[in-house]
Short mmCIF file of C-alpha atoms in Angstrom, two decimals:
data_model
loop_
_atom_site.label_atom_id
_atom_site.label_comp_id
_atom_site.label_asym_id
_atom_site.label_seq_id
_atom_site.Cartn_x
_atom_site.Cartn_y
_atom_site.Cartn_z
CA MET A 1 -15.14 187.98 56.12
CA PHE A 2 -14.93 189.49 52.71
CA TYR A 3 -11.52 188.27 50.74
CA CYS A 4 -10.05 189.35 47.26
CA ARG A 5 -12.55 190.40 44.25
CA GLU A 6 -10.73 194.27 45.02
CA ASN A 7 -10.32 194.73 41.21
CA GLU A 8 -14.38 194.06 40.71
CA LEU A 9 -15.20 195.92 43.60
CA GLY A 10 -13.52 198.84 42.20
CA LYS A 11 -14.93 199.27 38.63
CA LEU A 12 -18.50 198.44 40.28
CA LYS A 13 -18.13 201.58 43.04
CA HIS A 14 -16.34 203.66 40.13
CA ARG A 15 -19.52 203.13 38.02
CA TYR A 16 -22.15 203.88 40.91
CA ASP A 17 -20.34 207.19 41.53
CA ASP A 18 -21.13 207.94 38.00
CA ASN A 19 -24.91 208.35 38.58
CA ASN A 20 -25.80 206.89 34.99
CA PHE A 21 -28.04 204.06 34.63
CA GLU A 22 -26.07 200.74 34.65
CA CYS A 23 -27.54 197.13 33.63
CA VAL A 24 -24.54 195.29 34.88
CA VAL A 25 -24.26 191.38 34.19
CA ILE A 26 -22.78 189.23 36.73
CA TYR A 27 -22.35 185.60 36.19
CA GLY A 28 -20.08 182.63 37.17
CA ARG A 29 -20.41 178.70 38.44
CA ARG A 30 -22.35 178.10 41.72
CA ARG A 31 -19.91 178.95 44.91
CA VAL A 32 -17.26 181.38 43.36
CA GLY A 33 -18.45 184.25 44.91
CA LYS A 34 -21.01 186.27 42.81
CA THR A 35 -23.46 187.05 45.89
CA ALA A 36 -20.55 187.88 47.86
CA LEU A 37 -19.48 190.46 45.76
CA ILE A 38 -23.09 191.96 45.27
CA LYS A 39 -23.70 192.45 48.69
CA GLU A 40 -20.40 193.75 49.63
CA PHE A 41 -20.85 196.40 47.14
CA CYS A 42 -23.98 197.01 48.18
CA GLN A 43 -23.19 197.51 52.01
CA ASN A 44 -24.56 200.99 52.87
CA LYS A 45 -26.26 201.65 49.84
CA PRO A 46 -30.21 201.75 48.92
CA VAL A 47 -30.82 198.46 47.21
CA ILE A 48 -34.00 196.53 46.42
CA PHE A 49 -32.13 192.65 46.60
CA PHE A 50 -34.53 189.84 44.62
CA SER A 51 -33.27 186.48 44.67
CA ALA A 52 -35.58 184.59 42.23
CA LEU A 53 -36.43 181.01 42.87
CA ASN A 54 -36.18 177.88 40.87
CA ALA A 55 -40.50 178.16 41.27
CA THR A 56 -43.38 179.50 39.21
CA SER A 57 -43.71 183.11 37.57
CA GLN A 58 -46.56 183.98 40.03
CA GLU A 59 -44.02 182.92 43.57
CA ASN A 60 -41.48 185.41 41.98
CA LEU A 61 -43.83 188.23 41.51
CA GLU A 62 -44.14 187.65 44.95
CA GLY A 63 -40.68 187.30 46.22
CA LEU A 64 -40.16 190.60 43.92
CA SER A 65 -43.06 192.46 45.59
CA ARG A 66 -41.78 191.46 49.12
CA ALA A 67 -38.21 192.81 48.58
CA ILE A 68 -39.82 195.94 47.20
CA TYR A 69 -42.10 195.92 50.22
CA GLU A 70 -39.08 195.57 52.64
CA TYR A 71 -37.07 198.40 51.12
CA LYS A 72 -39.65 200.76 51.41
CA ASN A 73 -40.47 199.14 55.06
CA PRO A 74 -37.43 198.31 56.17
CA GLU A 75 -38.52 197.93 60.01
CA LEU A 76 -41.22 195.65 58.32
CA VAL A 77 -38.81 193.26 57.57
CA GLY A 78 -40.87 189.80 57.52
CA GLY A 79 -44.58 191.23 57.21
CA ASP A 80 -46.97 190.24 54.94
CA ALA A 81 -46.32 192.28 51.83
CA PRO A 82 -48.87 193.80 48.99
CA ILE A 83 -48.55 191.67 45.78
CA TYR A 84 -48.03 193.35 42.64
CA PRO A 85 -50.31 192.65 39.82
CA SER A 86 -47.78 192.34 37.21
CA TYR A 87 -44.18 192.61 36.84
CA ASP A 88 -44.73 195.71 34.71
CA ALA A 89 -46.44 197.02 37.89
CA ALA A 90 -43.65 196.11 40.34
CA PHE A 91 -40.67 197.43 37.65
CA GLN A 92 -42.86 200.82 37.56
CA GLU A 93 -42.89 201.05 41.32
CA ILE A 94 -39.11 200.99 41.12
CA THR A 95 -38.97 203.45 38.53
CA GLU A 96 -40.74 205.85 41.17
CA LEU A 97 -38.23 204.47 44.34
CA SER A 98 -34.86 205.13 42.12
CA LYS A 99 -36.32 209.16 41.27
CA GLU A 100 -35.75 209.76 44.58
CA ASN A 101 -32.12 208.67 44.76
CA ARG A 102 -29.46 206.27 43.36
CA LEU A 103 -31.12 202.84 43.94
CA ILE A 104 -29.48 199.33 43.21
CA PHE A 105 -32.12 196.69 42.10
CA VAL A 106 -30.18 193.28 41.99
CA ILE A 107 -31.98 190.11 39.99
CA ASP A 108 -29.88 187.26 41.63
CA GLU A 109 -30.44 184.26 39.83
CA TYR A 110 -32.29 185.71 37.02
CA PRO A 111 -31.80 182.14 34.90
CA TYR A 112 -34.57 181.00 37.55
CA LEU A 113 -37.14 184.23 36.74
CA ALA A 114 -36.13 183.87 33.02
CA LYS A 115 -37.67 180.40 33.00
CA ALA A 116 -40.57 181.08 34.93
CA GLU A 117 -41.49 184.26 33.30
CA LYS A 118 -41.01 183.77 29.61
CA SER A 119 -41.42 187.43 28.74
CA ILE A 120 -38.95 189.13 31.38
CA SER A 121 -36.10 189.77 29.48
CA SER A 122 -38.39 191.44 26.85
CA ARG A 123 -39.98 193.26 29.44
CA LEU A 124 -36.43 194.32 30.93
CA GLN A 125 -35.68 195.36 27.54
CA HIS A 126 -38.93 197.37 26.91
CA ILE A 127 -38.38 199.55 30.28
CA ILE A 128 -34.62 199.82 30.02
CA ASP A 129 -35.28 201.64 26.21
CA HIS A 130 -38.31 203.72 27.39
CA THR A 131 -37.93 204.76 30.92
CA TRP A 132 -34.45 203.47 32.93
CA GLN A 133 -31.48 204.25 30.60
CA ASN A 134 -32.48 207.83 31.31
CA SER A 135 -32.57 207.45 34.99
CA GLN A 136 -30.32 206.65 38.06
CA LEU A 137 -31.16 203.02 38.62
CA PHE A 138 -27.97 200.64 39.15
CA LEU A 139 -29.43 197.19 37.63
CA ILE A 140 -27.50 193.94 38.36
CA LEU A 141 -28.70 190.82 36.55
CA CYS A 142 -26.71 187.84 38.07
CA GLY A 143 -27.00 183.91 37.27
CA SER A 144 -25.20 180.71 37.73
CA SER A 145 -26.06 179.21 34.61
CA MET A 146 -23.29 179.61 32.56
CA SER A 147 -24.69 179.01 29.19
CA PHE A 148 -27.89 180.68 29.93
CA MET A 149 -26.00 183.83 30.88
CA GLU A 150 -23.52 183.81 27.98
CA TYR A 151 -26.63 182.65 25.62
CA GLN A 152 -29.91 183.99 26.62
CA VAL A 153 -28.57 187.80 28.38
CA LEU A 154 -25.31 188.26 26.64
CA GLY A 155 -26.37 186.62 23.08
CA TYR A 156 -26.88 188.57 20.25
CA GLU A 157 -30.42 186.76 19.92
CA SER A 158 -31.43 188.06 23.22
CA PRO A 159 -33.92 190.95 23.86
CA LEU A 160 -31.15 192.42 26.37
CA TYR A 161 -28.62 192.43 23.85
CA GLY A 162 -26.93 195.80 23.74
CA ARG A 163 -28.54 196.93 26.96
CA ARG A 164 -26.07 195.80 29.14
CA THR A 165 -23.24 198.50 30.47
CA ALA A 166 -20.91 196.15 31.57
CA GLN A 167 -20.19 192.43 32.50
CA PHE A 168 -18.41 190.44 35.07
CA LYS A 169 -17.79 186.70 34.74
CA ILE A 170 -16.59 185.88 38.31
CA GLU A 171 -13.86 182.89 37.87
CA SER A 172 -12.32 180.83 41.11
CA LEU A 173 -9.51 182.70 42.47
CA LYS A 174 -6.02 182.61 41.60
CA TYR A 175 -3.62 180.35 43.96
CA ARG A 176 -1.79 183.24 45.43
CA GLU A 177 -5.70 184.96 46.67
CA ILE A 178 -6.14 182.17 48.77
CA THR A 179 -3.49 183.58 51.14
CA ALA A 180 -6.05 185.88 52.39
CA PHE A 181 -8.06 182.74 53.76
CA LEU A 182 -5.53 180.86 55.26
CA PRO A 183 -2.41 183.69 55.75
CA LYS A 184 -0.94 180.98 58.78
CA LEU A 185 -0.49 178.05 56.26
CA LYS A 186 2.99 177.34 54.62
CA PRO A 187 2.93 177.42 50.68
CA GLU A 188 3.25 173.67 50.26
CA GLN A 189 -0.05 173.29 52.37
CA LEU A 190 -1.81 176.35 50.32
CA SER A 191 -1.16 174.45 47.19
CA LEU A 192 -2.69 171.47 48.72
CA VAL A 193 -6.02 173.62 49.65
CA TYR A 194 -6.00 175.02 45.89
CA GLY A 195 -5.74 171.27 44.76
CA ILE A 196 -8.72 170.72 46.49
CA THR A 197 -11.02 173.27 46.37
CA GLY A 198 -9.78 174.85 42.58
CA GLY A 199 -9.90 178.51 44.63
CA ILE A 200 -14.26 178.44 45.30
CA PRO A 201 -14.07 180.80 47.99
CA HIS A 202 -17.25 178.97 49.42
CA TYR A 203 -15.16 175.69 49.33
CA ILE A 204 -12.08 176.90 51.10
CA ASN A 205 -14.33 178.00 53.98
CA LYS A 206 -16.09 174.69 54.09
CA LEU A 207 -12.78 172.73 54.01
CA ALA A 208 -12.58 174.73 57.09
CA VAL A 209 -8.57 174.21 57.74
CA LYS A 210 -7.29 174.99 60.44
CA ASN A 211 -3.50 173.76 60.43
CA ASP A 212 -3.99 170.10 59.75
CA ILE A 213 -5.22 169.35 56.30
CA ASP A 214 -5.70 166.00 56.69
CA ALA A 215 -8.01 166.59 59.62
CA ALA A 216 -10.03 169.12 57.84
CA LEU A 217 -10.52 166.32 54.83
CA LEU A 218 -11.41 163.77 57.41
CA GLU A 219 -14.14 166.12 59.02
CA ASN A 220 -15.60 167.99 56.01
CA LEU A 221 -15.21 165.62 53.23
CA PHE A 222 -14.30 162.30 53.45
CA ASP A 223 -17.43 162.10 56.05
CA THR A 224 -21.00 161.29 54.82
CA SER A 225 -22.21 163.84 57.08
CA ALA A 226 -20.10 166.71 55.66
CA TYR A 227 -21.34 169.56 53.15
CA LEU A 228 -18.22 168.61 50.62
CA PHE A 229 -19.30 165.13 50.86
CA GLU A 230 -22.06 164.78 48.65
CA GLU A 231 -21.39 168.38 46.70
CA PRO A 232 -20.48 167.41 42.91
CA GLU A 233 -23.60 165.59 42.93
CA ASN A 234 -25.65 167.96 44.53
CA LEU A 235 -24.34 170.50 42.14
CA LEU A 236 -25.17 168.28 38.68
CA LYS A 237 -28.76 168.28 40.05
CA GLN A 238 -29.07 171.37 40.38
CA GLU A 239 -27.76 172.30 36.85
CA LEU A 240 -28.59 169.48 35.16
CA ARG A 241 -31.90 167.35 33.99
CA GLU A 242 -29.56 164.00 33.36
CA PRO A 243 -27.26 164.27 36.48
CA ALA A 244 -26.52 160.24 36.49
CA MET A 245 -25.20 160.88 32.94
CA TYR A 246 -23.01 163.67 33.16
CA ASN A 247 -21.66 161.66 36.33
CA SER A 248 -20.97 158.67 34.20
CA ILE A 249 -18.71 161.20 31.55
CA ILE A 250 -16.74 162.75 34.57
CA THR A 251 -16.08 159.50 36.20
CA ALA A 252 -14.62 157.92 32.53
CA ILE A 253 -12.79 160.98 32.25
CA ALA A 254 -11.22 160.77 35.68
CA GLY A 255 -10.45 157.25 35.07
CA GLY A 256 -8.43 158.19 32.08
CA ALA A 257 -10.72 158.36 29.31
CA SER A 258 -9.40 161.60 27.47
CA ARG A 259 -10.47 161.58 24.06
CA SER A 260 -14.08 161.91 22.51
CA ASN A 261 -14.71 158.02 21.48
CA ASP A 262 -12.85 156.64 24.43
CA ILE A 263 -15.60 158.71 26.66
CA SER A 264 -18.30 157.62 24.47
CA THR A 265 -17.37 154.21 24.58
CA LYS A 266 -16.70 153.94 28.52
CA VAL A 267 -20.26 155.53 28.96
CA GLY A 268 -21.90 153.64 26.63
CA ILE A 269 -23.43 156.02 24.11
CA GLU A 270 -23.22 157.70 20.53
CA SER A 271 -20.56 159.72 20.09
CA SER A 272 -22.51 162.53 18.69
CA LYS A 273 -24.85 162.19 21.51
CA CYS A 274 -21.55 162.34 24.01
CA ALA A 275 -20.12 165.66 22.44
CA LYS A 276 -23.53 167.27 23.60
CA TYR A 277 -23.19 166.02 27.23
CA ILE A 278 -19.09 167.30 26.96
CA GLN A 279 -20.21 170.39 25.47
CA VAL A 280 -22.46 171.30 28.31
CA LEU A 281 -19.92 170.66 31.08
CA LEU A 282 -17.63 172.35 28.75
CA ASP A 283 -19.92 175.32 29.39
CA LEU A 284 -20.08 174.77 33.32
CA GLY A 285 -16.45 175.23 33.58
CA ILE A 286 -16.10 171.56 34.87
CA LEU A 287 -14.52 170.23 31.89
CA GLN A 288 -11.67 171.79 29.15
CA LYS A 289 -11.20 170.86 25.80
CA GLU A 290 -7.06 170.62 25.27
CA THR A 291 -5.24 170.88 22.08
CA PRO A 292 -1.12 171.25 21.82
CA LEU A 293 -0.48 175.07 21.81
CA THR A 294 -0.03 176.51 18.44
CA GLU A 295 -1.88 173.59 16.72
CA LYS A 296 -5.71 173.35 15.58
CA PRO A 297 -8.57 171.72 17.58
CA GLY A 298 -8.57 168.00 15.41
CA ARG A 299 -7.39 164.80 16.48
CA LYS A 300 -5.10 165.54 18.92
CA THR A 301 -7.75 167.32 21.01
CA VAL A 302 -8.31 165.44 24.40
CA TYR A 303 -10.84 166.56 27.37
CA ALA A 304 -9.98 166.73 31.00
CA ILE A 305 -11.48 167.93 34.40
CA LYS A 306 -10.87 171.40 34.77
CA ASP A 307 -12.53 171.81 37.89
CA GLN A 308 -10.07 171.34 40.73
CA PHE A 309 -12.36 170.10 42.73
CA PHE A 310 -14.02 168.03 40.94
CA ARG A 311 -10.96 166.41 39.95
CA PHE A 312 -10.47 165.59 43.81
CA TRP A 313 -14.07 164.35 44.26
CA TYR A 314 -13.68 161.97 41.80
CA ARG A 315 -10.49 160.78 42.01
CA PHE A 316 -10.65 159.95 46.04
CA VAL A 317 -14.58 159.85 46.79
CA PRO A 318 -15.50 157.26 44.38
CA ARG A 319 -13.11 154.71 45.51
CA ASN A 320 -13.00 154.81 48.79
CA MET A 321 -17.25 155.03 49.18
CA THR A 322 -17.61 152.06 50.85
CA ALA A 323 -14.69 152.77 53.52
CA ILE A 324 -16.26 156.45 54.07
CA THR A 325 -19.94 155.41 54.60
CA SER A 326 -18.85 152.98 56.86
CA GLY A 327 -16.89 155.09 59.23
CA ARG A 328 -13.56 153.23 58.45
CA ILE A 329 -11.94 155.82 56.46
CA GLU A 330 -9.92 157.39 59.06
CA LYS A 331 -8.05 153.82 59.54
CA VAL A 332 -7.31 153.65 55.18
CA TYR A 333 -6.87 157.54 55.07
CA ASP A 334 -2.65 157.43 54.94
CA LYS A 335 -2.75 154.37 52.10
CA ALA A 336 -5.50 155.36 50.07
CA ILE A 337 -5.68 159.04 49.91
CA LYS A 338 -2.68 160.69 51.93
CA ALA A 339 -0.15 158.28 49.67
CA HIS A 340 -1.44 159.58 46.53
CA LEU A 341 -1.70 163.30 47.21
CA HIS A 342 1.56 164.25 45.38
CA GLU A 343 0.23 162.11 42.45
CA HIS A 344 -2.82 164.21 42.25
CA MET A 345 -1.27 167.73 43.10
CA GLY A 346 1.02 167.28 39.57
CA LEU A 347 -1.27 168.73 37.70
CA THR A 348 -2.46 171.62 39.73
CA PHE A 349 1.26 172.71 40.27
CA GLU A 350 1.48 172.99 36.41
CA GLU A 351 -1.94 175.30 36.79
CA ILE A 352 -0.12 176.95 39.63
CA CYS A 353 3.43 177.68 37.30
CA LYS A 354 0.96 179.01 34.61
CA GLU A 355 -0.93 181.28 36.84
CA TYR A 356 3.01 182.40 38.37
CA LEU A 357 4.07 183.39 34.45
CA LEU A 358 1.10 184.75 33.61
CA TYR A 359 0.03 186.93 36.49
CA TYR A 360 2.80 187.62 38.98
CA ALA A 361 6.66 187.02 37.22
CA ASP A 362 7.52 190.34 36.40
CA ASP A 363 11.02 189.39 34.86
CA LEU A 364 9.99 187.11 32.06
CA PRO A 365 12.34 187.43 29.02
CA ILE A 366 9.52 187.40 26.40
CA THR A 367 5.75 188.78 26.70
CA LEU A 368 3.60 186.01 27.07
CA SER A 369 0.64 186.03 24.41
CA ASP A 370 -0.30 182.70 25.00
CA ILE A 371 0.33 179.76 27.50
CA GLY A 372 -0.54 175.74 27.65
CA GLN A 373 0.77 172.43 27.00
CA TRP A 374 2.32 170.71 23.97
CA TRP A 375 2.68 167.46 22.93
CA GLY A 376 3.76 165.19 19.86
CA SER A 377 5.78 162.59 18.48
CA ASP A 378 9.23 162.43 18.23
CA LYS A 379 10.54 161.17 15.39
CA THR A 380 13.86 159.87 16.30
CA THR A 381 12.81 157.73 19.16
CA ARG A 382 8.96 157.02 17.85
CA LYS A 383 8.11 158.30 21.44
CA GLU A 384 5.26 160.66 22.62
CA VAL A 385 6.55 163.72 24.24
CA GLN A 386 5.19 166.20 26.28
CA ILE A 387 5.83 169.36 27.77
CA ASP A 388 4.45 170.64 30.75
CA ILE A 389 4.48 174.44 29.67
CA VAL A 390 5.09 175.99 26.82
CA GLY A 391 4.35 180.06 26.40
CA LYS A 392 4.42 181.95 23.24
CA SER A 393 5.33 185.60 22.37
CA ALA A 394 3.59 188.18 20.55
CA ASP A 395 5.66 187.18 17.54
CA ASN A 396 5.67 183.81 17.85
CA ASN A 397 9.18 183.62 17.87
CA GLU A 398 10.27 182.95 21.08
CA TYR A 399 9.26 180.58 23.61
CA ILE A 400 9.33 179.64 27.43
CA ILE A 401 9.79 176.08 27.71
CA GLY A 402 8.69 174.75 31.30
CA SER A 403 9.10 171.39 33.43
CA CYS A 404 6.96 171.31 36.52
CA LYS A 405 8.00 168.79 39.21
CA TYR A 406 5.84 168.18 42.25
CA ARG A 407 8.43 165.83 44.26
CA ASN A 408 10.49 166.26 47.36
CA GLU A 409 13.90 164.90 46.09
CA LYS A 410 16.05 168.02 44.25
CA ILE A 411 15.97 167.92 40.23
CA GLY A 412 19.08 167.56 38.35
CA VAL A 413 20.81 168.15 35.28
CA ASP A 414 19.18 165.82 33.31
CA GLU A 415 15.40 167.65 33.37
CA LEU A 416 17.19 170.64 31.68
CA GLU A 417 18.61 168.07 29.01
CA LEU A 418 15.25 166.20 28.51
CA ILE A 419 13.42 169.93 28.30
CA LYS A 420 16.00 171.14 25.69
CA HIS A 421 15.56 167.88 23.79
CA TYR A 422 12.12 168.37 23.82
CA ALA A 423 12.03 171.87 22.51
CA SER A 424 13.77 170.73 19.54
CA VAL A 425 11.04 168.54 18.88
CA PHE A 426 8.53 171.06 19.34
CA GLY A 427 10.95 173.10 17.05
CA LYS A 428 8.45 175.97 16.25
CA GLY A 429 10.49 179.30 17.37
CA SER A 430 14.27 180.35 17.12
CA LYS A 431 14.98 181.24 20.60
CA TYR A 432 13.65 179.29 23.64
CA HIS A 433 13.93 180.11 27.21
CA TYR A 434 13.93 177.16 29.66
CA TYR A 435 12.31 177.27 33.54
CA ILE A 436 11.89 174.62 35.81
CA PHE A 437 9.46 174.26 38.93
CA SER A 438 10.28 172.38 41.64
CA LEU A 439 8.81 171.45 45.17
CA GLY A 440 11.62 169.88 46.64
CA GLY A 441 14.41 172.28 44.96
CA PHE A 442 17.43 171.94 42.70
CA THR A 443 21.03 169.70 42.63
CA LYS A 444 24.18 172.11 43.05
CA GLU A 445 25.15 171.37 39.33
CA LEU A 446 21.52 172.35 38.24
CA LEU A 447 22.04 175.74 40.05
CA GLU A 448 25.09 176.32 38.64
CA CYS A 449 23.46 175.85 35.41
CA GLU A 450 21.01 178.71 36.31
CA LYS A 451 24.18 181.15 37.28
CA ARG A 452 25.16 180.48 33.63
CA GLY A 453 21.75 182.06 32.29
CA GLU A 454 20.86 178.61 30.89
CA VAL A 455 17.19 177.80 32.90
CA ARG A 456 15.56 179.65 35.06
CA LEU A 457 14.99 177.64 38.62
CA LEU A 458 11.72 178.13 41.29
CA THR A 459 10.94 176.44 43.79
CA LEU A 460 7.06 176.29 45.18
CA ASN A 461 8.01 179.14 48.17
CA GLU A 462 9.28 181.41 45.66
CA LEU A 463 5.92 181.51 43.52
CA TYR A 464 4.38 182.98 46.96
#
């Protein structure tokens, strides 16, 4: 089944119907659903689908030749295909085939092909400029290497710069979108699945939740034979030359190191070298750089694990590795993992609340231009304060100040008073609008404050 991505699918179909030449770049991290989107778009359309290999130039030329042969001879799929003498010859064949009708030509995992055949981008540039731009060919270049696609395909110095007609960066699903995969689950269960998988369709499918998330975790993640058990390590090995070093950096951040110097010290390498590794993880979307909203990057900048699945895995798998490998994890699951899920979900709940304000709330008091966190020093108490959500208006004069509490107990008036004080420490705008999000609901007194217009209160159920 194909779920979500209706927006991207609609735009691709619109371009296809125009019958003009297209060079569409589709990229995003592995497992996010790029190939599934392309295959859904290509259904019932003439298509040459070539998935490049992490192999030699000759092996990839053979693969491309086979893809062309199978398009021309669908009844002979799997047979011996004649090999074209060069990529130019293969592309010329595609040119001839595109004269017959509208033809889609997909190069999946394009970075593998570009690594194997250094001249491929220049060859594509030449044939686009001199032949394909006046044709009906619909070219799709797809890749999982984020930095390569952004710098070597979309970047100014790339031979392909200016040749693309559209680009799609495929992101993980938003929290509401996973309901399509698991329509029978309740909001608290859905939010936990989001906190485990990060909205990556492939991980949602592999977790295979039916009704019991605990059972799904024990069977499909906390088991040495499970696909998800080794997924972070496998992904690092696929993407990076020194997976052990990157693993150490992610482990350090998962263990509480957040500033560049702290991370480099914990890993045991120089700060400048560590910064380069961190940048690669930022490019891959595994880490994120955070700075208090309204402030420029500087000494307050911290690093965190952005990818929810990586954050979950590094929180629970390494520390329970002995129990998992010895087959005893089920006996300690309640104390070692289940008892800490609410704590893990704190940051996930903040992301859910931000997504709600950005994409789903239709009655906001301001038009949001940016949203994030803010932290700083309270000069009166000489303590650090942190605001879970700060959303600013386009004129930077009005702000949403939000608090997110993933707890089963009801939240009271004291939380409203606290975020009002934090807003005074923030002290950036002339008007503040207060929001409190809660798993367990609110006290009668706080609900009365909402009736008076002092605060907007939202439970998890109301976010779905």
